[in-house]
PDB file of C-alpha atoms in Angstrom:
ATOM      1  CA  MET A  16      18.053   4.906  -8.189  1.00 39.00           C
ATOM      2  CA  ASN A  17      14.619   5.081  -9.837  1.00 45.00           C
ATOM      3  CA  VAL A  18      11.863   2.483  -9.863  1.00 47.00           C
ATOM      4  CA  LYS A  19      11.919   0.454 -13.077  1.00 45.00           C
ATOM      5  CA  THR A  20       9.038   1.208 -15.429  1.00 55.00           C
ATOM      6  CA  SER A  21       9.982  -0.956 -18.417  1.00 79.00           C
ATOM      7  CA  GLN A  22       8.877  -4.222 -16.837  1.00 94.00           C
ATOM      8  CA  HIS A  23       5.431  -5.203 -15.601  1.00 97.00           C
ATOM      9  CA  ILE A  24       4.702  -3.656 -12.193  1.00 98.00           C
ATOM     10  CA  ALA A  25       3.944  -7.072 -10.674  1.00 98.00           C
ATOM     11  CA  ASP A  26       7.344  -8.343 -11.816  1.00 98.00           C
ATOM     12  CA  THR A  27       9.013  -5.295 -10.266  1.00 98.00           C
ATOM     13  CA  LEU A  28       7.246  -5.926  -6.965  1.00 98.00           C
ATOM     14  CA  CYS A  29       8.272  -9.613  -7.020  1.00 97.00           C
ATOM     15  CA  GLU A  30      11.858  -8.644  -7.706  1.00 97.00           C
ATOM     16  CA  LYS A  31      12.016  -6.103  -4.905  1.00 97.00           C
ATOM     17  CA  ILE A  32      10.433  -8.434  -2.348  1.00 97.00           C
ATOM     18  CA  LYS A  33      13.038 -11.086  -3.171  1.00 96.00           C
ATOM     19  CA  GLN A  34      15.794  -8.500  -2.717  1.00 96.00           C
ATOM     20  CA  LYS A  35      14.432  -7.156   0.576  1.00 96.00           C
ATOM     21  CA  SER A  36      11.322  -8.508   2.331  1.00 95.00           C
ATOM     22  CA  CYS A  37       7.549  -8.817   2.080  1.00 95.00           C
ATOM     23  CA  ILE A  38       7.064  -6.332   4.930  1.00 95.00           C
ATOM     24  CA  CYS A  39       5.784  -2.965   3.783  1.00 96.00           C
ATOM     25  CA  LEU A  40       6.165   0.132   5.933  1.00 97.00           C
ATOM     26  CA  GLY A  41       2.760   1.688   6.562  1.00 96.00           C
ATOM     27  CA  PHE A  42       3.454   5.378   7.003  1.00 97.00           C
ATOM     28  CA  ASP A  43       0.402   6.602   8.928  1.00 95.00           C
ATOM     29  CA  PRO A  44       1.594   9.671  10.854  1.00 94.00           C
ATOM     30  CA  VAL A  45      -0.528  10.500  13.920  1.00 93.00           C
ATOM     31  CA  ILE A  46       0.667  13.705  15.532  1.00 91.00           C
ATOM     32  CA  GLU A  47      -0.119  12.584  19.110  1.00 90.00           C
ATOM     33  CA  GLN A  48       2.107   9.533  18.727  1.00 91.00           C
ATOM     34  CA  ILE A  49       5.052  11.084  16.910  1.00 90.00           C
ATOM     35  CA  PRO A  50       8.068  11.268  19.263  1.00 88.00           C
ATOM     36  CA  ASP A  51       8.359  14.527  21.180  1.00 87.00           C
ATOM     37  CA  PHE A  52      11.857  15.241  19.906  1.00 88.00           C
ATOM     38  CA  LEU A  53      10.403  15.581  16.401  1.00 88.00           C
ATOM     39  CA  LYS A  54       7.608  17.959  17.402  1.00 85.00           C
ATOM     40  CA  GLN A  55       9.989  20.830  18.033  1.00 79.00           C
ATOM     41  CA  ARG A  56      10.098  21.517  14.296  1.00 69.00           C
ATOM     42  CA  ALA A  57       8.715  24.690  12.752  1.00 76.00           C
ATOM     43  CA  ASN A  58       5.498  23.379  11.141  1.00 91.00           C
ATOM     44  CA  ILE A  59       3.572  20.233  10.289  1.00 93.00           C
ATOM     45  CA  HIS A  60       5.228  19.905   6.874  1.00 94.00           C
ATOM     46  CA  THR A  61       8.665  19.812   8.511  1.00 94.00           C
ATOM     47  CA  ILE A  62       7.518  17.478  11.296  1.00 95.00           C
ATOM     48  CA  LEU A  63       6.030  14.925   8.897  1.00 96.00           C
ATOM     49  CA  SER A  64       8.924  15.152   6.440  1.00 95.00           C
ATOM     50  CA  THR A  65      11.554  14.765   9.162  1.00 94.00           C
ATOM     51  CA  PHE A  66       9.648  11.853  10.690  1.00 95.00           C
ATOM     52  CA  PHE A  67       9.559  10.176   7.288  1.00 97.00           C
ATOM     53  CA  ASP A  68      13.274  10.800   6.725  1.00 97.00           C
ATOM     54  CA  LEU A  69      14.035   8.897   9.957  1.00 95.00           C
ATOM     55  CA  MET A  70      11.904   5.945   8.881  1.00 96.00           C
ATOM     56  CA  LEU A  71      13.353   5.883   5.369  1.00 97.00           C
ATOM     57  CA  GLU A  72      16.930   5.961   6.632  1.00 97.00           C
ATOM     58  CA  ALA A  73      16.222   3.178   9.118  1.00 95.00           C
ATOM     59  CA  LEU A  74      14.395   0.802   6.753  1.00 97.00           C
ATOM     60  CA  HIS A  75      15.289   1.661   3.136  1.00 96.00           C
ATOM     61  CA  ASP A  76      17.376  -1.494   2.707  1.00 96.00           C
ATOM     62  CA  LYS A  77      14.706  -3.751   4.223  1.00 96.00           C
ATOM     63  CA  ILE A  78      11.432  -2.816   2.511  1.00 97.00           C
ATOM     64  CA  ALA A  79      10.165  -3.156  -1.045  1.00 97.00           C
ATOM     65  CA  MET A  80       7.227  -0.796  -0.653  1.00 98.00           C
ATOM     66  CA  ILE A  81       5.895   2.016   1.518  1.00 98.00           C
ATOM     67  CA  LYS A  82       2.146   2.423   2.022  1.00 98.00           C
ATOM     68  CA  PHE A  83       1.071   6.013   2.647  1.00 98.00           C
ATOM     69  CA  GLN A  84      -2.253   6.538   4.407  1.00 97.00           C
ATOM     70  CA  SER A  85      -3.576   9.521   2.497  1.00 97.00           C
ATOM     71  CA  ALA A  86      -6.087  10.487   5.204  1.00 97.00           C
ATOM     72  CA  ASP A  87      -3.328  11.135   7.730  1.00 97.00           C
ATOM     73  CA  PHE A  88      -1.826  13.731   5.395  1.00 97.00           C
ATOM     74  CA  GLU A  89      -5.131  15.190   4.207  1.00 97.00           C
ATOM     75  CA  TYR A  90      -6.050  15.882   7.841  1.00 96.00           C
ATOM     76  CA  PHE A  91      -3.296  18.516   7.994  1.00 95.00           C
ATOM     77  CA  GLY A  92      -4.539  20.405   4.959  1.00 96.00           C
ATOM     78  CA  VAL A  93      -2.247  21.990   2.397  1.00 96.00           C
ATOM     79  CA  GLU A  94       0.907  21.553   4.481  1.00 95.00           C
ATOM     80  CA  GLY A  95       0.089  17.893   4.998  1.00 96.00           C
ATOM     81  CA  MET A  96      -0.380  17.345   1.269  1.00 97.00           C
ATOM     82  CA  LYS A  97       2.917  19.105   0.546  1.00 97.00           C
ATOM     83  CA  ALA A  98       4.552  16.692   2.972  1.00 97.00           C
ATOM     84  CA  LEU A  99       2.915  13.737   1.194  1.00 98.00           C
ATOM     85  CA  ALA A 100       4.269  14.923  -2.166  1.00 98.00           C
ATOM     86  CA  ASN A 101       7.711  15.284  -0.612  1.00 98.00           C
ATOM     87  CA  CYS A 102       7.594  11.786   0.892  1.00 98.00           C
ATOM     88  CA  LEU A 103       6.410  10.213  -2.368  1.00 98.00           C
ATOM     89  CA  GLN A 104       9.310  11.780  -4.273  1.00 98.00           C
ATOM     90  CA  LYS A 105      11.879  10.663  -1.693  1.00 98.00           C
ATOM     91  CA  THR A 106      10.500   7.131  -1.861  1.00 98.00           C
ATOM     92  CA  LYS A 107      10.800   7.087  -5.638  1.00 97.00           C
ATOM     93  CA  ASP A 108      14.365   8.434  -5.421  1.00 97.00           C
ATOM     94  CA  ALA A 109      15.223   5.603  -3.010  1.00 97.00           C
ATOM     95  CA  GLY A 110      14.003   2.994  -5.505  1.00 97.00           C
ATOM     96  CA  ILE A 111      11.134   1.877  -3.252  1.00 98.00           C
ATOM     97  CA  LEU A 112       7.627   1.306  -4.583  1.00 98.00           C
ATOM     98  CA  ARG A 113       4.921   3.753  -3.475  1.00 98.00           C
ATOM     99  CA  LEU A 114       1.471   2.521  -2.474  1.00 98.00           C
ATOM    100  CA  LEU A 115      -1.037   5.292  -1.820  1.00 98.00           C
ATOM    101  CA  ASP A 116      -3.836   4.084   0.431  1.00 98.00           C
ATOM    102  CA  VAL A 117      -6.750   6.193  -0.819  1.00 98.00           C
ATOM    103  CA  LYS A 118      -9.528   3.570  -1.092  1.00 97.00           C
ATOM    104  CA  ARG A 119     -11.177   5.419  -3.945  1.00 96.00           C
ATOM    105  CA  GLY A 120     -14.227   4.212  -5.828  1.00 93.00           C
ATOM    106  CA  ASP A 121     -16.612   6.195  -8.001  1.00 94.00           C
ATOM    107  CA  ILE A 122     -18.179   6.169 -11.464  1.00 94.00           C
ATOM    108  CA  GLY A 123     -17.844   7.988 -14.760  1.00 93.00           C
ATOM    109  CA  ARG A 124     -15.832  11.172 -14.925  1.00 94.00           C
ATOM    110  CA  SER A 125     -15.164  11.171 -11.179  1.00 96.00           C
ATOM    111  CA  SER A 126     -13.624   7.716 -11.428  1.00 96.00           C
ATOM    112  CA  ASP A 127     -11.445   8.876 -14.341  1.00 96.00           C
ATOM    113  CA  ALA A 128     -10.263  11.848 -12.303  1.00 96.00           C
ATOM    114  CA  TYR A 129      -9.365   9.756  -9.257  1.00 97.00           C
ATOM    115  CA  ALA A 130      -7.509   7.200 -11.364  1.00 97.00           C
ATOM    116  CA  ASN A 131      -5.417   9.814 -13.131  1.00 96.00           C
ATOM    117  CA  ALA A 132      -4.880  11.866  -9.976  1.00 96.00           C
ATOM    118  CA  TYR A 133      -2.830   9.044  -8.449  1.00 98.00           C
ATOM    119  CA  LEU A 134      -1.625   6.858 -11.311  1.00 98.00           C
ATOM    120  CA  SER A 135      -0.695   9.265 -14.108  1.00 97.00           C
ATOM    121  CA  PRO A 136       2.867  10.681 -14.049  1.00 96.00           C
ATOM    122  CA  THR A 137       1.607  14.017 -15.385  1.00 95.00           C
ATOM    123  CA  ARG A 138      -1.485  16.218 -15.449  1.00 89.00           C
ATOM    124  CA  GLN A 139      -2.689  18.007 -18.540  1.00 82.00           C
ATOM    125  CA  LEU A 140      -3.591  21.675 -18.085  1.00 81.00           C
ATOM    126  CA  THR A 141      -5.001  23.951 -20.773  1.00 78.00           C
ATOM    127  CA  ASN A 142      -1.677  24.801 -22.410  1.00 83.00           C
ATOM    128  CA  ASP A 143       0.776  22.925 -20.240  1.00 88.00           C
ATOM    129  CA  VAL A 144       1.728  19.505 -18.874  1.00 90.00           C
ATOM    130  CA  GLN A 145       2.769  19.321 -15.227  1.00 92.00           C
ATOM    131  CA  ARG A 146       4.480  16.591 -13.234  1.00 94.00           C
ATOM    132  CA  ASN A 147       1.994  14.864 -10.958  1.00 96.00           C
ATOM    133  CA  GLU A 148       3.449  15.163  -7.465  1.00 97.00           C
ATOM    134  CA  PHE A 149       0.917  12.630  -6.111  1.00 98.00           C
ATOM    135  CA  GLU A 150       1.813   9.856  -8.566  1.00 98.00           C
ATOM    136  CA  ALA A 151       2.070   6.445  -6.918  1.00 98.00           C
ATOM    137  CA  ASP A 152       3.080   3.001  -8.160  1.00 98.00           C
ATOM    138  CA  ALA A 153      -0.124   1.478  -6.784  1.00 98.00           C
ATOM    139  CA  ILE A 154      -3.291   2.527  -4.979  1.00 98.00           C
ATOM    140  CA  THR A 155      -6.076   0.892  -3.004  1.00 98.00           C
ATOM    141  CA  ILE A 156      -9.604   0.996  -4.459  1.00 98.00           C
ATOM    142  CA  SER A 157     -13.093   0.072  -3.259  1.00 97.00           C
ATOM    143  CA  PRO A 158     -15.299  -2.153  -5.480  1.00 97.00           C
ATOM    144  CA  TYR A 159     -18.629  -1.596  -3.738  1.00 93.00           C
ATOM    145  CA  LEU A 160     -20.155   0.671  -6.382  1.00 95.00           C
ATOM    146  CA  GLY A 161     -19.884  -2.216  -8.827  1.00 94.00           C
ATOM    147  CA  SER A 162     -17.722  -3.259 -11.772  1.00 94.00           C
ATOM    148  CA  ASP A 163     -18.148   0.011 -13.673  1.00 95.00           C
ATOM    149  CA  SER A 164     -16.562   1.860 -10.753  1.00 96.00           C
ATOM    150  CA  LEU A 165     -13.335  -0.093 -11.336  1.00 97.00           C
ATOM    151  CA  GLU A 166     -13.022   0.294 -15.104  1.00 96.00           C
ATOM    152  CA  SER A 167     -11.226   3.665 -15.041  1.00 97.00           C
ATOM    153  CA  PHE A 168      -8.719   2.348 -12.528  1.00 98.00           C
ATOM    154  CA  PHE A 169      -8.062  -0.814 -14.541  1.00 97.00           C
ATOM    155  CA  THR A 170      -7.526   1.264 -17.690  1.00 97.00           C
ATOM    156  CA  ALA A 171      -5.219   3.806 -16.022  1.00 97.00           C
ATOM    157  CA  ALA A 172      -3.215   1.097 -14.264  1.00 98.00           C
ATOM    158  CA  LYS A 173      -2.544  -0.679 -17.557  1.00 97.00           C
ATOM    159  CA  THR A 174      -1.808   2.579 -19.400  1.00 97.00           C
ATOM    160  CA  TYR A 175       0.736   3.765 -16.856  1.00 97.00           C
ATOM    161  CA  ASN A 176       1.987   0.324 -15.726  1.00 98.00           C
ATOM    162  CA  LYS A 177       0.728   0.683 -12.166  1.00 98.00           C
ATOM    163  CA  GLY A 178      -0.768  -1.649  -9.575  1.00 98.00           C
ATOM    164  CA  LEU A 179      -4.129  -1.823  -7.814  1.00 98.00           C
ATOM    165  CA  PHE A 180      -5.248  -3.396  -4.553  1.00 98.00           C
ATOM    166  CA  VAL A 181      -8.995  -3.993  -4.470  1.00 98.00           C
ATOM    167  CA  LEU A 182     -10.671  -4.203  -1.047  1.00 98.00           C
ATOM    168  CA  LEU A 183     -11.760  -7.824  -0.726  1.00 98.00           C
ATOM    169  CA  LYS A 184     -11.751  -9.161   2.850  1.00 96.00           C
ATOM    170  CA  THR A 185     -10.694  -6.319   5.100  1.00 94.00           C
ATOM    171  CA  SER A 186      -9.469  -6.466   8.690  1.00 89.00           C
ATOM    172  CA  ASN A 187     -11.956  -4.086  10.333  1.00 90.00           C
ATOM    173  CA  PRO A 188     -14.560  -5.640  12.682  1.00 89.00           C
ATOM    174  CA  GLY A 189     -17.538  -4.222  10.766  1.00 93.00           C
ATOM    175  CA  ALA A 190     -16.536  -5.680   7.390  1.00 92.00           C
ATOM    176  CA  PRO A 191     -18.777  -8.805   7.604  1.00 92.00           C
ATOM    177  CA  LEU A 192     -21.897  -6.605   7.398  1.00 95.00           C
ATOM    178  CA  ILE A 193     -21.329  -6.410   3.647  1.00 94.00           C
ATOM    179  CA  GLN A 194     -18.446  -8.685   2.724  1.00 95.00           C
ATOM    180  CA  ASP A 195     -19.955 -11.824   4.295  1.00 95.00           C
ATOM    181  CA  ILE A 196     -23.483 -11.473   2.882  1.00 95.00           C
ATOM    182  CA  GLU A 197     -24.298 -14.736   1.083  1.00 95.00           C
ATOM    183  CA  ASN A 198     -26.584 -16.015  -1.605  1.00 95.00           C
ATOM    184  CA  THR A 199     -26.603 -19.217  -3.644  1.00 94.00           C
ATOM    185  CA  GLN A 200     -23.351 -18.179  -5.360  1.00 93.00           C
ATOM    186  CA  GLY A 201     -21.466 -17.622  -2.107  1.00 94.00           C
ATOM    187  CA  SER A 202     -20.459 -14.579  -0.088  1.00 95.00           C
ATOM    188  CA  VAL A 203     -19.966 -11.106  -1.550  1.00 96.00           C
ATOM    189  CA  SER A 204     -16.197 -11.387  -1.069  1.00 97.00           C
ATOM    190  CA  THR A 205     -16.077 -14.828  -2.697  1.00 97.00           C
ATOM    191  CA  GLN A 206     -18.063 -13.657  -5.723  1.00 97.00           C
ATOM    192  CA  LEU A 207     -15.854 -10.578  -6.017  1.00 98.00           C
ATOM    193  CA  ALA A 208     -12.740 -12.755  -5.897  1.00 98.00           C
ATOM    194  CA  LYS A 209     -14.036 -14.957  -8.712  1.00 97.00           C
ATOM    195  CA  TRP A 210     -14.816 -11.922 -10.865  1.00 97.00           C
ATOM    196  CA  LEU A 211     -11.418 -10.358 -10.189  1.00 98.00           C
ATOM    197  CA  HIS A 212      -9.732 -13.600 -11.226  1.00 97.00           C
ATOM    198  CA  THR A 213     -11.172 -13.203 -14.718  1.00 96.00           C
ATOM    199  CA  GLN A 214      -9.730  -9.684 -14.881  1.00 96.00           C
ATOM    200  CA  CYS A 215      -6.309 -10.886 -13.713  1.00 96.00           C
ATOM    201  CA  GLU A 216      -6.108 -13.522 -16.424  1.00 93.00           C
ATOM    202  CA  THR A 217      -5.810 -10.889 -19.154  1.00 90.00           C
ATOM    203  CA  ASP A 218      -2.860  -8.952 -17.717  1.00 92.00           C
ATOM    204  CA  LYS A 219      -0.066 -10.921 -16.066  1.00 95.00           C
ATOM    205  CA  GLY A 220       3.661 -10.315 -15.948  1.00 97.00           C
ATOM    206  CA  LYS A 221       6.415 -12.865 -16.469  1.00 96.00           C
ATOM    207  CA  SER A 222       6.173 -13.660 -12.766  1.00 97.00           C
ATOM    208  CA  GLY A 223       2.623 -14.925 -13.286  1.00 96.00           C
ATOM    209  CA  PHE A 224       1.157 -12.152 -11.148  1.00 98.00           C
ATOM    210  CA  SER A 225      -1.347  -9.553 -12.261  1.00 98.00           C
ATOM    211  CA  ARG A 226      -1.288  -5.824 -11.618  1.00 98.00           C
ATOM    212  CA  ILE A 227      -4.656  -6.339  -9.867  1.00 98.00           C
ATOM    213  CA  GLY A 228      -4.045  -7.265  -6.252  1.00 98.00           C
ATOM    214  CA  VAL A 229      -6.451  -7.546  -3.330  1.00 98.00           C
ATOM    215  CA  VAL A 230      -6.628  -6.448   0.298  1.00 98.00           C
ATOM    216  CA  VAL A 231      -7.080  -9.421   2.620  1.00 97.00           C
ATOM    217  CA  GLY A 232      -6.639  -8.902   6.359  1.00 95.00           C
ATOM    218  CA  ALA A 233      -4.046 -10.978   8.208  1.00 93.00           C
ATOM    219  CA  THR A 234      -6.666 -11.114  10.965  1.00 92.00           C
ATOM    220  CA  HIS A 235      -8.762 -13.711   9.085  1.00 90.00           C
ATOM    221  CA  SER A 236      -7.879 -17.303   9.921  1.00 86.00           C
ATOM    222  CA  HIS A 237      -9.365 -18.549   6.618  1.00 91.00           C
ATOM    223  CA  ALA A 238      -7.714 -15.895   4.445  1.00 94.00           C
ATOM    224  CA  ALA A 239      -5.816 -18.579   2.534  1.00 95.00           C
ATOM    225  CA  ASP A 240      -9.099 -19.703   0.948  1.00 95.00           C
ATOM    226  CA  PHE A 241      -8.835 -16.645  -1.289  1.00 97.00           C
ATOM    227  CA  ARG A 242      -5.456 -17.778  -2.632  1.00 96.00           C
ATOM    228  CA  LYS A 243      -7.216 -20.686  -4.323  1.00 96.00           C
ATOM    229  CA  LEU A 244      -9.558 -18.236  -6.037  1.00 97.00           C
ATOM    230  CA  LEU A 245      -6.861 -15.679  -6.896  1.00 97.00           C
ATOM    231  CA  PRO A 246      -3.642 -17.502  -7.802  1.00 97.00           C
ATOM    232  CA  HIS A 247      -2.335 -14.525  -9.814  1.00 97.00           C
ATOM    233  CA  SER A 248      -3.030 -11.690  -7.364  1.00 98.00           C
ATOM    234  CA  PHE A 249      -0.754 -10.060  -4.851  1.00 98.00           C
ATOM    235  CA  PHE A 250      -2.335 -10.007  -1.400  1.00 98.00           C
ATOM    236  CA  LEU A 251      -1.927  -6.819   0.622  1.00 98.00           C
ATOM    237  CA  MET A 252      -2.381  -8.140   4.167  1.00 96.00           C
ATOM    238  CA  PRO A 253      -2.859  -5.488   6.856  1.00 94.00           C
ATOM    239  CA  GLY A 254      -3.424  -6.373  10.493  1.00 87.00           C
ATOM    240  CA  LEU A 255      -0.021  -7.484  11.798  1.00 84.00           C
ATOM    241  CA  GLY A 256       0.985  -5.842  15.049  1.00 70.00           C
ATOM    242  CA  ALA A 257      -1.643  -3.689  16.788  1.00 68.00           C
ATOM    243  CA  GLN A 258      -4.636  -5.420  15.145  1.00 73.00           C
ATOM    244  CA  GLY A 259      -3.497  -8.866  16.218  1.00 76.00           C
ATOM    245  CA  GLY A 260      -3.050 -10.383  12.776  1.00 82.00           C
ATOM    246  CA  SER A 261      -1.114 -13.610  12.423  1.00 87.00           C
ATOM    247  CA  THR A 262       2.197 -14.091  10.616  1.00 90.00           C
ATOM    248  CA  HIS A 263       1.078 -17.708  10.177  1.00 91.00           C
ATOM    249  CA  THR A 264      -1.906 -16.463   8.162  1.00 93.00           C
ATOM    250  CA  VAL A 265       0.399 -14.329   6.029  1.00 94.00           C
ATOM    251  CA  LYS A 266       2.570 -17.351   5.243  1.00 94.00           C
ATOM    252  CA  GLN A 267      -0.477 -19.470   4.408  1.00 94.00           C
ATOM    253  CA  CYS A 268      -1.525 -16.928   1.777  1.00 96.00           C
ATOM    254  CA  MET A 269       1.783 -17.143  -0.086  1.00 96.00           C
ATOM    255  CA  THR A 270       2.040 -19.216  -3.243  1.00 94.00           C
ATOM    256  CA  PRO A 271       3.927 -22.539  -3.171  1.00 91.00           C
ATOM    257  CA  GLN A 272       6.967 -20.496  -4.285  1.00 91.00           C
ATOM    258  CA  GLN A 273       6.608 -18.324  -1.138  1.00 91.00           C
ATOM    259  CA  GLU A 274       5.526 -15.303  -3.162  1.00 95.00           C
ATOM    260  CA  GLY A 275       2.496 -13.117  -3.669  1.00 97.00           C
ATOM    261  CA  VAL A 276       2.103 -11.331  -0.321  1.00 97.00           C
ATOM    262  CA  ILE A 277       2.993  -7.849   0.903  1.00 97.00           C
ATOM    263  CA  ALA A 278       2.341  -7.191   4.603  1.00 95.00           C
ATOM    264  CA  PRO A 279       2.009  -3.546   5.669  1.00 95.00           C
ATOM    265  CA  VAL A 280       2.965  -2.715   9.237  1.00 93.00           C
ATOM    266  CA  SER A 281       2.272   0.731  10.631  1.00 93.00           C
ATOM    267  CA  ARG A 282       1.989   1.250  14.372  1.00 90.00           C
ATOM    268  CA  ALA A 283       4.381  -1.535  15.370  1.00 89.00           C
ATOM    269  CA  LEU A 284       7.140   0.130  13.326  1.00 92.00           C
ATOM    270  CA  LEU A 285       6.267   3.817  13.576  1.00 92.00           C
ATOM    271  CA  TYR A 286       5.672   3.844  17.301  1.00 90.00           C
ATOM    272  CA  PRO A 287       7.795   1.169  19.028  1.00 81.00           C
ATOM    273  CA  GLU A 288       7.074   0.737  22.734  1.00 75.00           C
ATOM    274  CA  THR A 289      10.575   1.744  23.800  1.00 69.00           C
ATOM    275  CA  ASN A 290      10.682   5.400  24.831  1.00 64.00           C
ATOM    276  CA  THR A 291      13.339   7.276  22.899  1.00 73.00           C
ATOM    277  CA  SER A 292      14.591  10.831  23.080  1.00 78.00           C
ATOM    278  CA  SER A 293      16.929  10.904  20.083  1.00 87.00           C
ATOM    279  CA  ALA A 294      16.809  10.065  16.396  1.00 90.00           C
ATOM    280  CA  LYS A 295      19.486   7.378  16.686  1.00 91.00           C
ATOM    281  CA  ALA A 296      17.739   5.582  19.548  1.00 91.00           C
ATOM    282  CA  TYR A 297      14.409   5.809  17.738  1.00 91.00           C
ATOM    283  CA  GLN A 298      15.829   4.280  14.560  1.00 92.00           C
ATOM    284  CA  SER A 299      17.386   1.478  16.579  1.00 92.00           C
ATOM    285  CA  SER A 300      13.958   0.683  18.077  1.00 91.00           C
ATOM    286  CA  ILE A 301      12.389   0.683  14.599  1.00 92.00           C
ATOM    287  CA  GLN A 302      14.994  -1.734  13.266  1.00 93.00           C
ATOM    288  CA  GLN A 303      14.541  -4.058  16.235  1.00 91.00           C
ATOM    289  CA  ALA A 304      10.767  -4.088  15.709  1.00 89.00           C
ATOM    290  CA  PHE A 305      11.240  -4.854  12.014  1.00 93.00           C
ATOM    291  CA  ASN A 306      13.696  -7.693  12.682  1.00 92.00           C
ATOM    292  CA  SER A 307      11.288  -9.275  15.168  1.00 88.00           C
ATOM    293  CA  LEU A 308       8.414  -9.205  12.678  1.00 85.00           C
ATOM    294  CA  TYR A 309      10.504 -10.441   9.776  1.00 85.00           C
ATOM    295  CA  LYS A 310      11.870 -13.326  11.836  1.00 83.00           C
ATOM    296  CA  ASP A 311       8.294 -14.508  12.473  1.00 78.00           C
ATOM    297  CA  ILE A 312       7.431 -14.458   8.741  1.00 78.00           C
ATOM    298  CA  LEU A 313      10.537 -16.334   7.579  1.00 65.00           C
TER     299      LEU A 313
END
């Protein structure tokens, strides 16, 4: 089953969340934490790919999207990037949306290159067109070089019917240094939200949601204030599990129709506390962790 491309990407995401859940698997492989029974494989490509296969088999019927942390694959060099390409293709084949967490942001030609590197289905060579093995359905982007740093991403996302999640109010402790700076027009994050709202208004699906989403940490007790400013944006809400984010906050950020939020969970699903020595036992622990989280969000 392939991901639909004929309908607006925001409508596809809405549809898949209704079919499954708003919990997104955050696939952030850390070699020290991967179960020992998986580390007996021949090389890092096989270890990461086999680890992903276990997660996909355990959760494919429960998740609408998988978020891949690009840095955790880049760390392993060429073999890590081959594993990322493999995982992206398997996710597409399973009919699950692919979010590549790359947090890119640049200007001019560099911005064009980043946008097409992750959003275009193909790459144009001198006399040939190749399939883009790093194509994703959505990516994360940073807005802190200004509006011109986002233009290439907005254009590519509309051209290829992809989604974007702009860093707005992130969950890391150091974020207030920039995001909470205020002037007479409000904080940096508030002003950014107002500007993004104007961009969302021009490109909405039948669901009423835009392809331009935002990253808002589930660790912020007043995160729901941004819903008032961004009624048409999907909120990507990291922070549940290890970071101490609140499922109550996630629910508060949903629209009155209980839509508009995708909550990535990484460590709590990838590395459940129960020690396991077999694939079957490990998958059972993953499913139990998922069910516990999902129960709290319902």
